[in-house]
Coordinates of C-alpha atoms (C1' of nucleotides) in Angstrom, one line a residue:
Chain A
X1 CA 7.1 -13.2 12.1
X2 CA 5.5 -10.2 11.0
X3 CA 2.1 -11.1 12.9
X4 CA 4.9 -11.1 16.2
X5 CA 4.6 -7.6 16.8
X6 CA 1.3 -7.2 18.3
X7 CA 0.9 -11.1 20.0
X8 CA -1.7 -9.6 22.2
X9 CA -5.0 -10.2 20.2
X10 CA -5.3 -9.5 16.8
X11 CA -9.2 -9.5 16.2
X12 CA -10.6 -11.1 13.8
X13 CA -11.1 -8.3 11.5
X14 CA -7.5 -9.1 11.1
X15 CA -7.8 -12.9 11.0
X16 CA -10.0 -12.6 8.0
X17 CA -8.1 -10.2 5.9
X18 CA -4.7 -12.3 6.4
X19 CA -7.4 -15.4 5.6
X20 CA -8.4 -13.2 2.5
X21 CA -4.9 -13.0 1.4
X22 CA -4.1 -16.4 1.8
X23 CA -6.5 -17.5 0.5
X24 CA -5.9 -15.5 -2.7
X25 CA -2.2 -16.7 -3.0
X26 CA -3.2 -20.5 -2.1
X27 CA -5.9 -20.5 -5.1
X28 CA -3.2 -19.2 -7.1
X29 CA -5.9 -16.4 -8.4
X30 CA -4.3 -14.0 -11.1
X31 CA -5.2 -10.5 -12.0
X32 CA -8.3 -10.7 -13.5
X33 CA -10.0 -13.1 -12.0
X34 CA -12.8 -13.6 -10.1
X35 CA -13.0 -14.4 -6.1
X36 CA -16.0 -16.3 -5.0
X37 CA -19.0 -14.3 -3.6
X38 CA -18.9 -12.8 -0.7
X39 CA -20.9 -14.8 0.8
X40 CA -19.4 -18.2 0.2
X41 CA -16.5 -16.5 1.7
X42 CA -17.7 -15.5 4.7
X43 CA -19.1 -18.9 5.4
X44 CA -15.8 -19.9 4.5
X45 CA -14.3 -17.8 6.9
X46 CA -16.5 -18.5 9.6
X47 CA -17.5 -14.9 9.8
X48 CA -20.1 -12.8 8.9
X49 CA -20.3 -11.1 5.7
X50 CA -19.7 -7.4 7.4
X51 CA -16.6 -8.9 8.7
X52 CA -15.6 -10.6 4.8
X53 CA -16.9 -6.9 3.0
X54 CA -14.6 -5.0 5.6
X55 CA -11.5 -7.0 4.7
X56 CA -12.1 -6.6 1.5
X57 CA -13.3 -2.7 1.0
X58 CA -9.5 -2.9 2.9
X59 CA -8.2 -4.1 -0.4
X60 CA -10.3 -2.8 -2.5
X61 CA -9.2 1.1 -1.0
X62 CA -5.6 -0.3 -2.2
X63 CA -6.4 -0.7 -5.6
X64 CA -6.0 -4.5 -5.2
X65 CA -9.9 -5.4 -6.2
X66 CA -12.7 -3.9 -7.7
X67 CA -15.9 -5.3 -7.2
X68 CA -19.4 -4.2 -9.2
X69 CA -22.7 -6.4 -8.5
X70 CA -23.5 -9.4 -10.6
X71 CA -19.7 -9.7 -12.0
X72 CA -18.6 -9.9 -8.5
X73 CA -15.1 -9.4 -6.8
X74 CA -11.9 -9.6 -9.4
X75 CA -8.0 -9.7 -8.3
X76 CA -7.3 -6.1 -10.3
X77 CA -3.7 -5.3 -11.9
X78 CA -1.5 -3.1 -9.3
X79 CA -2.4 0.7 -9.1
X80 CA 0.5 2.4 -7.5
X81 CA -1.7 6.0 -7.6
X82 CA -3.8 4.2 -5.0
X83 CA -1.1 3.3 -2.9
X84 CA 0.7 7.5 -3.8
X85 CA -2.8 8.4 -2.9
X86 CA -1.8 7.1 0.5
X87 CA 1.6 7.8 0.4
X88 CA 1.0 11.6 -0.4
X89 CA -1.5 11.8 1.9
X90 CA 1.3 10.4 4.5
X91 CA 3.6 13.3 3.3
X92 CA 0.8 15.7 3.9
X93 CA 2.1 16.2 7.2
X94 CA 5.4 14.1 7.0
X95 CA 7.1 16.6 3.9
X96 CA 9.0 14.7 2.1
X97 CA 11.5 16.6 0.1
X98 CA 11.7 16.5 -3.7
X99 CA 15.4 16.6 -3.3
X100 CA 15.1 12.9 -1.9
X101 CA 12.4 12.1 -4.5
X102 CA 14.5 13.1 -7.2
X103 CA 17.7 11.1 -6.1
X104 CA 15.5 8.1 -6.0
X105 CA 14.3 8.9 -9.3
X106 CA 18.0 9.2 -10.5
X107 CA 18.8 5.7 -8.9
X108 CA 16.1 4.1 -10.4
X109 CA 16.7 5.1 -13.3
X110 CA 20.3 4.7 -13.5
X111 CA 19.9 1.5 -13.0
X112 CA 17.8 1.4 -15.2
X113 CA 20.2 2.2 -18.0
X114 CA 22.4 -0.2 -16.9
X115 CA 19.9 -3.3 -17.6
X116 CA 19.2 -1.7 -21.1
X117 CA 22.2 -0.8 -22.3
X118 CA 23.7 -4.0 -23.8
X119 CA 20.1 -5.8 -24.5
X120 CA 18.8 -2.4 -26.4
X121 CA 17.1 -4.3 -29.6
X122 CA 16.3 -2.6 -33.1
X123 CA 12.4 -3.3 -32.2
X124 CA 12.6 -1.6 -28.9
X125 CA 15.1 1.1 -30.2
X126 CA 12.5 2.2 -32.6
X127 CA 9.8 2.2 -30.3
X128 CA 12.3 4.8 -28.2
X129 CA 12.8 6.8 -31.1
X130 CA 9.2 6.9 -32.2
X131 CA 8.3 8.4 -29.0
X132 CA 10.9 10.9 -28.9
X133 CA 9.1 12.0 -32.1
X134 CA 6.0 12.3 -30.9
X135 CA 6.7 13.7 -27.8
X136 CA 8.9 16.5 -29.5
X137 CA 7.0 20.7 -28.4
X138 CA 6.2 22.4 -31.1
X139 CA 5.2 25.8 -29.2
X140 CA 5.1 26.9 -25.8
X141 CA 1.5 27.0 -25.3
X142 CA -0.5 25.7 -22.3
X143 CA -1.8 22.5 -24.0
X144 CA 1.2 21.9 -25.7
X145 CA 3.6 22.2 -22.7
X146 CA 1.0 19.9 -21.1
X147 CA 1.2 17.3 -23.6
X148 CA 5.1 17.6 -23.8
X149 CA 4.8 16.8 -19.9
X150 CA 3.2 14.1 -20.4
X151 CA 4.9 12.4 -23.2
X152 CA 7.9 13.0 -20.9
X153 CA 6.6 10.6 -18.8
X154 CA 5.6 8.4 -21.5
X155 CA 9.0 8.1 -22.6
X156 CA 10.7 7.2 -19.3
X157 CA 7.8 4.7 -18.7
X158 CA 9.1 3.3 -22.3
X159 CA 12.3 3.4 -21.0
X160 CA 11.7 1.6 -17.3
X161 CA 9.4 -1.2 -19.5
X162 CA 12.1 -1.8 -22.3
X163 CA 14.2 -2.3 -19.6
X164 CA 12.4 -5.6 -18.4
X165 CA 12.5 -5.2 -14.6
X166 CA 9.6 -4.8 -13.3
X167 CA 10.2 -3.5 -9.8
X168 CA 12.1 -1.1 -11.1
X169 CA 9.2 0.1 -13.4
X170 CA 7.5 -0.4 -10.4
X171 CA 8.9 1.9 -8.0
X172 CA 9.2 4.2 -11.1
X173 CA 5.5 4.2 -11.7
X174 CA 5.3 5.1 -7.8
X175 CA 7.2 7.9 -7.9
X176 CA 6.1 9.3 -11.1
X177 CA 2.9 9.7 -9.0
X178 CA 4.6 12.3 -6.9
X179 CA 6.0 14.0 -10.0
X180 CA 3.1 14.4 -11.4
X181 CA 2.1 16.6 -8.9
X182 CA 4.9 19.0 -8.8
X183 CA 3.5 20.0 -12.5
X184 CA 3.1 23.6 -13.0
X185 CA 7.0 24.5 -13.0
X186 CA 7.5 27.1 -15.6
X187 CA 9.6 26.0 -18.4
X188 CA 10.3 28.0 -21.4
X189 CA 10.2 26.7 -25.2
X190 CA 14.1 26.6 -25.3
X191 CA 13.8 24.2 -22.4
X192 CA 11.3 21.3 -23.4
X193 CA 13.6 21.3 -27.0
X194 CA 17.2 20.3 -25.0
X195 CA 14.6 18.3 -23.1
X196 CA 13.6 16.7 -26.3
X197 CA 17.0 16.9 -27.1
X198 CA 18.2 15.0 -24.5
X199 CA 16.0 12.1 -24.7
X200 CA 17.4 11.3 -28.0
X201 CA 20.7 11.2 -27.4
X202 CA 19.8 9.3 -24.1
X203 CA 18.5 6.9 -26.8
X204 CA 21.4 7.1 -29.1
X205 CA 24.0 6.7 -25.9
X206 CA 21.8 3.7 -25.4
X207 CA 22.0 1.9 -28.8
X208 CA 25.9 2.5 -28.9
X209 CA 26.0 1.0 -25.6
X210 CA 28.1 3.6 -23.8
X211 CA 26.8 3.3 -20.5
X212 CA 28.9 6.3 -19.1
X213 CA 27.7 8.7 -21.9
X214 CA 24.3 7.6 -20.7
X215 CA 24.4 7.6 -17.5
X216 CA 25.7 11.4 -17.3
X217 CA 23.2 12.4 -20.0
X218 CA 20.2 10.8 -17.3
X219 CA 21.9 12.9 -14.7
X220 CA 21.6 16.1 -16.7
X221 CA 18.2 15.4 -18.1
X222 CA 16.7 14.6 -14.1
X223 CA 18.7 17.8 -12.8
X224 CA 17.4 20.1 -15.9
X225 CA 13.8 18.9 -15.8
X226 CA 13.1 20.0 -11.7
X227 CA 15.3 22.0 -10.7
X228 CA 16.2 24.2 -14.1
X229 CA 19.8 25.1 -13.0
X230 CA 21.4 23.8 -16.0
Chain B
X1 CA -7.5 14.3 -11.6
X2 CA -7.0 11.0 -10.4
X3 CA -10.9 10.8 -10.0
X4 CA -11.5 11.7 -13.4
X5 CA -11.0 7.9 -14.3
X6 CA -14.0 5.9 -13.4
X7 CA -16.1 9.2 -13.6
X8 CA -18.9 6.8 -14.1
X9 CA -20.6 5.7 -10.5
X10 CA -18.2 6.1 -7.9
X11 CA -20.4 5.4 -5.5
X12 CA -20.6 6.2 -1.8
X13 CA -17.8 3.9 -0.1
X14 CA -15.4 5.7 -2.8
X15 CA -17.3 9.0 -1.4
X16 CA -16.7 8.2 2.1
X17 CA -13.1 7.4 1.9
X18 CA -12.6 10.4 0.2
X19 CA -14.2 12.0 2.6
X20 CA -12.6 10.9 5.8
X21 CA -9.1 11.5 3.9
X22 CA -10.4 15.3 3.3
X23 CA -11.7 15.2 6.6
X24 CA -8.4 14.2 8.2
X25 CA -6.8 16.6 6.1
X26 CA -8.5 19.6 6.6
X27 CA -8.6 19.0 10.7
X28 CA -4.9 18.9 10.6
X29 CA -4.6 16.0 12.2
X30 CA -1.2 14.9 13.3
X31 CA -0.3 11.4 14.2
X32 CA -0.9 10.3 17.3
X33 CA -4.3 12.4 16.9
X34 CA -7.9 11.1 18.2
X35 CA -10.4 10.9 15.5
X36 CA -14.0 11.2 16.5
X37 CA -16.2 8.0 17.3
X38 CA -17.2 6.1 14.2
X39 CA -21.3 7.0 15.1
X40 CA -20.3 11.1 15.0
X41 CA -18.2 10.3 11.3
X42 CA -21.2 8.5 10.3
X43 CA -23.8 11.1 11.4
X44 CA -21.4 14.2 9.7
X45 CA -21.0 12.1 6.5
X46 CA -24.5 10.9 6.4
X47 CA -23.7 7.4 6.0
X48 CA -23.7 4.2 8.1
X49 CA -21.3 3.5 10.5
X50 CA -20.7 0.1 8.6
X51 CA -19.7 2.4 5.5
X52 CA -17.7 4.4 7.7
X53 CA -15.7 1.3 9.5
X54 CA -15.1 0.0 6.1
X55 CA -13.6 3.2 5.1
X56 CA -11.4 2.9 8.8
X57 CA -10.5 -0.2 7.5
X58 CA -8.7 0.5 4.3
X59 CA -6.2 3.0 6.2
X60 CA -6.2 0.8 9.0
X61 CA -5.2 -2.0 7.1
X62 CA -1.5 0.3 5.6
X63 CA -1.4 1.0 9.7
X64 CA -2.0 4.4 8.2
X65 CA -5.0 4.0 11.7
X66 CA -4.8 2.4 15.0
X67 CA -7.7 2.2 16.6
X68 CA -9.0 0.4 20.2
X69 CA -12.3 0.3 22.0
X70 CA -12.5 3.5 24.4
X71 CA -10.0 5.2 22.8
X72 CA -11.1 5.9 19.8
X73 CA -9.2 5.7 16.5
X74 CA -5.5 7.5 16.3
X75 CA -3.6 8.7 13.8
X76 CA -0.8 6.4 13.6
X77 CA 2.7 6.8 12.1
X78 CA 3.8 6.2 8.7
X79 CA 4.0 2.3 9.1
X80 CA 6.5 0.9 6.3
X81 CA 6.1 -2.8 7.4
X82 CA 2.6 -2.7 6.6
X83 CA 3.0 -1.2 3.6
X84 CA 5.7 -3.9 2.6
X85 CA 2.9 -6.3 3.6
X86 CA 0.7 -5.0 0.7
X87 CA 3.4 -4.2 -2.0
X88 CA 4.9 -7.5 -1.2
X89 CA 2.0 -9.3 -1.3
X90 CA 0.8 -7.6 -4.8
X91 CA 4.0 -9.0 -6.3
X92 CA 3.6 -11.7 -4.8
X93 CA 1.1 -12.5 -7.4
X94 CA 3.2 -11.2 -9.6
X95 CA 5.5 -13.6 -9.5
X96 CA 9.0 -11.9 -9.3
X97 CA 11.7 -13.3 -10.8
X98 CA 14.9 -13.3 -8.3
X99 CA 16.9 -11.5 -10.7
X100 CA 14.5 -8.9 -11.3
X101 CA 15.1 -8.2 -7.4
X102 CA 18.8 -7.9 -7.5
X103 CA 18.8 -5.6 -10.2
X104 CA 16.4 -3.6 -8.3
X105 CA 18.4 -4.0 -5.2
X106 CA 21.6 -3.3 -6.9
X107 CA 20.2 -0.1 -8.2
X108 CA 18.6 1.5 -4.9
X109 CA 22.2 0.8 -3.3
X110 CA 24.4 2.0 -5.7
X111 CA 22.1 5.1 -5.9
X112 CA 22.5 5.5 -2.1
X113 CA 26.4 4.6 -2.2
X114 CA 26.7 8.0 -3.8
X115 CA 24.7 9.9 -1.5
X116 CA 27.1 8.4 1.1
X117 CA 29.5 9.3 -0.5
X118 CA 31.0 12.9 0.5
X119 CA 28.9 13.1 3.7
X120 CA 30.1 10.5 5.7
X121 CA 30.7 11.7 9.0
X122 CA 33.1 10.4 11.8
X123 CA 30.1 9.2 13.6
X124 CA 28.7 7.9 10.4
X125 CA 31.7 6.4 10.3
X126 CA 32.3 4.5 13.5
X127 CA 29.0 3.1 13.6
X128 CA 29.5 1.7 10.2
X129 CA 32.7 -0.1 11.2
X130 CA 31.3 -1.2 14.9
X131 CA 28.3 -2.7 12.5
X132 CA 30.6 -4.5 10.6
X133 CA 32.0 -5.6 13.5
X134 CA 28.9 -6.8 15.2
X135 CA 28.2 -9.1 11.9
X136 CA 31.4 -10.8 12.4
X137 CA 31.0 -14.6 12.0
X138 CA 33.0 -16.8 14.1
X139 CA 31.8 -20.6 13.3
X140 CA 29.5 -21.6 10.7
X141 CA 27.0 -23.2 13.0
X142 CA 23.5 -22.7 12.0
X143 CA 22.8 -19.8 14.9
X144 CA 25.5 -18.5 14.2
X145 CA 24.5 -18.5 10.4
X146 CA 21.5 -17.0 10.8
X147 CA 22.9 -14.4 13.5
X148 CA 25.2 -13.3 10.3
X149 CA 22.3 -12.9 8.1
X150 CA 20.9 -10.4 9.9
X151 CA 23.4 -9.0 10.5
X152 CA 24.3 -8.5 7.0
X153 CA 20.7 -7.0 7.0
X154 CA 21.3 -4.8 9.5
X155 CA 24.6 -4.1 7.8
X156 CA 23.0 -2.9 4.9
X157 CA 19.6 -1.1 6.9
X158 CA 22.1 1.3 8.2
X159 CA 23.8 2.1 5.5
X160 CA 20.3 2.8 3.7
X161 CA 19.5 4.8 6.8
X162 CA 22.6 6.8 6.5
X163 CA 22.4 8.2 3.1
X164 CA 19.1 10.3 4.7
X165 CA 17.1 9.4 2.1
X166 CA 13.8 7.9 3.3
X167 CA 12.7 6.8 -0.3
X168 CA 15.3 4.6 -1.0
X169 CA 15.5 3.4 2.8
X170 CA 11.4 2.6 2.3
X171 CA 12.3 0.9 -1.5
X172 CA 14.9 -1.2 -0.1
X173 CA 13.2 -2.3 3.1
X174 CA 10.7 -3.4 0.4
X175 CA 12.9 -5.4 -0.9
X176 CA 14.4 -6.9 2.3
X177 CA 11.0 -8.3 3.0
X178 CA 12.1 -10.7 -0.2
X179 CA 15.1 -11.5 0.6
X180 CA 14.5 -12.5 3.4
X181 CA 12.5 -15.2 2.0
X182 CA 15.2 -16.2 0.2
X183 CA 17.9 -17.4 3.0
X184 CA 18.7 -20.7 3.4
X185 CA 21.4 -20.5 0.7
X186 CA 23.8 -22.6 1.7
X187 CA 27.0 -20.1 2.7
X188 CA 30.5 -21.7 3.7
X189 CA 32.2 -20.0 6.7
X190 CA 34.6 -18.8 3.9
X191 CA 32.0 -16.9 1.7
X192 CA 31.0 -14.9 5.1
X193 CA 33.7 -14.0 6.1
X194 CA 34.4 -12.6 3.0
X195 CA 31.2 -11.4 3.0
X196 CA 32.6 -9.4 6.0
X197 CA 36.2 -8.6 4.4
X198 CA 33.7 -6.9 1.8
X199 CA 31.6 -4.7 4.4
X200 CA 34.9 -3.1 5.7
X201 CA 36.6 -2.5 2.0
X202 CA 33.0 -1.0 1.3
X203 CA 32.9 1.4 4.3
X204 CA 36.3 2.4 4.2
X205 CA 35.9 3.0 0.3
X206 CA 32.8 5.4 1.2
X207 CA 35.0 7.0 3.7
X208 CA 37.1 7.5 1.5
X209 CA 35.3 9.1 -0.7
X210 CA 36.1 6.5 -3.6
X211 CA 32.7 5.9 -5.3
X212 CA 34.1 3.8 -8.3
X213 CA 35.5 1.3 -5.9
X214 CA 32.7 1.8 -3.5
X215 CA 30.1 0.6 -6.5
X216 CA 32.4 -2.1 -7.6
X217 CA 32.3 -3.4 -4.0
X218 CA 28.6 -3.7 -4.0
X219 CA 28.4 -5.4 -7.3
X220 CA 30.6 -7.8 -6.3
X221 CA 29.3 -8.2 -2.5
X222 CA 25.3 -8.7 -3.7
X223 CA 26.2 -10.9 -6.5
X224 CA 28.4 -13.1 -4.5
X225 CA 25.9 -13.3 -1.4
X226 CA 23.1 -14.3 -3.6
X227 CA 24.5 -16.3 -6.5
X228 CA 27.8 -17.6 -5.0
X229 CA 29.4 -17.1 -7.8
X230 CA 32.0 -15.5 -7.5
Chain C
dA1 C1' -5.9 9.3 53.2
dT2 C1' -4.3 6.2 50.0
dA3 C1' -4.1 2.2 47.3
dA4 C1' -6.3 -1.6 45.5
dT5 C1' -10.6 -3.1 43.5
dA6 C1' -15.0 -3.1 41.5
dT7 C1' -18.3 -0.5 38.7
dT8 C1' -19.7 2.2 34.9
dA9 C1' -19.7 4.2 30.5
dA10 C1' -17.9 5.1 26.0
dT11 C1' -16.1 3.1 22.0
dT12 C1' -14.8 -0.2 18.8
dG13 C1' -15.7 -5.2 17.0
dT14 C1' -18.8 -8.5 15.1
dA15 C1' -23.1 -10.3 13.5
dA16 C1' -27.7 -10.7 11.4
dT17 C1' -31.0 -8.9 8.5
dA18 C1' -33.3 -6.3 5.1
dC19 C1' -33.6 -3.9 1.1
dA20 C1' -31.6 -1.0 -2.8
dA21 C1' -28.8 -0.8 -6.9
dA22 C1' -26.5 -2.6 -10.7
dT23 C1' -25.8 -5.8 -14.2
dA24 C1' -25.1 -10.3 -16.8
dG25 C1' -27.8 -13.5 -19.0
dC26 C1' -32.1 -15.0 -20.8
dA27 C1' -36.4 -14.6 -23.0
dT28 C1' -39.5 -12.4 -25.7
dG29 C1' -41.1 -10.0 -29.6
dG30 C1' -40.5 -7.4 -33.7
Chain D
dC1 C1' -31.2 -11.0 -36.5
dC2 C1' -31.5 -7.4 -33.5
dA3 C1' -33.6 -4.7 -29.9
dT4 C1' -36.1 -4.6 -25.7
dG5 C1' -37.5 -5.9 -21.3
dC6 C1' -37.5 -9.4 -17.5
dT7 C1' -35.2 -12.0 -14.0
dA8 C1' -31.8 -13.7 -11.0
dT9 C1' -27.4 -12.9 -8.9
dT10 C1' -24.2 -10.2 -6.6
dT11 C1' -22.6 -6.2 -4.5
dG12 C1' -23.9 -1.7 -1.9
dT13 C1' -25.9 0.5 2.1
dA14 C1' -28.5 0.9 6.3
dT15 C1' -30.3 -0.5 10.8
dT16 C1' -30.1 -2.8 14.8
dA17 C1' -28.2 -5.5 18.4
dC18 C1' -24.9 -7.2 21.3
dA19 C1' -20.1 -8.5 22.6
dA20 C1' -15.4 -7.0 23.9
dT21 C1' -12.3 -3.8 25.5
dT22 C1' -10.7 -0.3 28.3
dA23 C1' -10.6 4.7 30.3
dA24 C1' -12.7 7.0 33.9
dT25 C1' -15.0 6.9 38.1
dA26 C1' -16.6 5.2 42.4
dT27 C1' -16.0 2.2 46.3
dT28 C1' -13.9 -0.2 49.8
dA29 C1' -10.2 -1.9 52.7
dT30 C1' -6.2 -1.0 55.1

DNA sequence: ATAATATTAATTGTAATACAAATAGCATGG
DNA sequence: CCATGCTATTTGTATTACAATTAATATTAT
């Protein structure tokens, strides 16, 4: 189905990373383990092991192996800044606007709420809480605006996680790649403390389970952080 | 930055993918640009042309590179099939639970439902409604089953496609690749037709500007295609 | 002179081989 | 028991050679 698009000859550079792949999901290998030599794969595969180490520096560039001498090739746990590595790259010359970042942001994590509100546990609410803590600015210098940044982030990737879907965490993760880089914005003392301010009664509007209270207060809080016009 | 990780050994291959990403960079390339011949890359990196191909072949593999004997490697255009390919595949070993997929799905359409909203336009509009018309089924034989699916598909492609926002659109063609997977469910001739009833109500509730009925449409319609009940 | 055809050359695709580099595991000695 | 060095295994890189493909050119027939 997908291999219909070019039916004219797909090389074998091709063959052997779809061979690769299915060979991957037919031995059922997991994260963290180990492929067979190289190789024993490319006698496997019928090809040379050029052809196998092609197919797999291929992967590797992805994020989806790592490889060092002796320990040999393992199946590694998905990097999405590989793949924004790519994606960015893509937007190099493709602009893509943070106005349609940001809406995807909002839709992720709207929905988002929706999955935790209702299934918000003490345990987890905690955790939330604790984080809001520790992510609270104490001045506005450099460093400490830096570290408020990023426990900004660590609290939304509390949030996506708590929420239990992991696609949505996923595509989260992906796009907090692209966040990342629009760092730098300006933002006074007054601001990261309603920031701060907002992420706890995010998790309050949580805990009491009013989605709509939530929901707006997400809104705010995404509209506040990148564009500062209240 | 993103470097700084494995600040260890990163060794030449990571060296000479960074440097042909720099490289394509700082040529402002565009797609549908000619790269020089592996053997020139090779000689202006100082490396093999083995390390060089395998460096091709990472970007090749994302369709990120198209390249044929004689004419050289091109910049190709941002291929989101092939990058379904590779986040599929990564959950794929991941196994994804159904559920997680529908929230997911659930969440990028309702997002997009309110960027429709407001700035539908007549044009918009009609191809909406001609869409919906198109998916109409008229028997419940199999072709005529599977003619509805993708229709429904499409249905839903353009609708993804009209908000403007390419984020979402590439999320939920993501997902697409999935469901797709997943048809087969056994639909009576009733459930698609209302299936149908429920792409009008939805387009005339965006056209409407009615968001609240717009997202309780959706609800309904993804929950009833892929759980059937009711 | 033009169109079809054959030749040539440039470029990627694949393979085989050799050696370097890194490292896990074992052995050896204190 | 611990540290140190040796060894074997596996990946990393380079070199070379040739096959496959096709753009560009030359040739030939009409």
């Amino acid at each position: 189905m997908t291999a219909g698009k070019k039916t004219k000859k797909n090389g074998k550079g091709w063959q052997t990373q779809q061979l690769l792949l299915e060979f991957i999901l037919e031995t059922g290998l997991r994260p963290g383990d180990r492929l067979p030599p190289e190789e024993t794969l490319a006698v496997q595969f019928g090809v040379s092991r050029v052809s196998v180490r092609e197919a797999l520096h291929g992967l590797k560039f992805l994020g989806m192996l790592t490889s060092t001498p002796r320990r040999g090739t393992i199946l590694a746990e998905i990097d999405f800044s590989r793949l924004s590595r790519y994606l960015s790259f893509q937007l190099a010359y493709s602009a893509m606007p943070v106005q349609e970042l940001l809406e995807a942001r909002l839709a992720i994590e709207l929905g988002m709420l929706e999955l935790l509100c209702g299934k918000l546990t003490d345990d987890v609410y905690q955790r939330l809480r604790e984080a809001v803590e520790n992510g609270r600015c104490v001045d506005d210098s450099p460093t400490e605006q830096e570290r408020h940044g990023q426990e900004d982030f660590a609290f939304h990737r509390l949030l996506l996680s708590s929420s239990g879907n992991v696609v949505l965490e996923a595509f989260s993760s992906l796009l907090e790649t692209f966040f990342r880089r629009l760092k730098g914005n300006p933002v006074t003392l007054d601001e990261t403390r309603r920031a701060d301010a907002e992420h706890l009664q995010l998790v309050e509007a949580i805990h009491d389970n009013n989605i709509d209270l939530a929901r707006g207060l997400m809104r705010r809080h995404l509209a506040g952080r990148y564009f500062s016009l209240g």
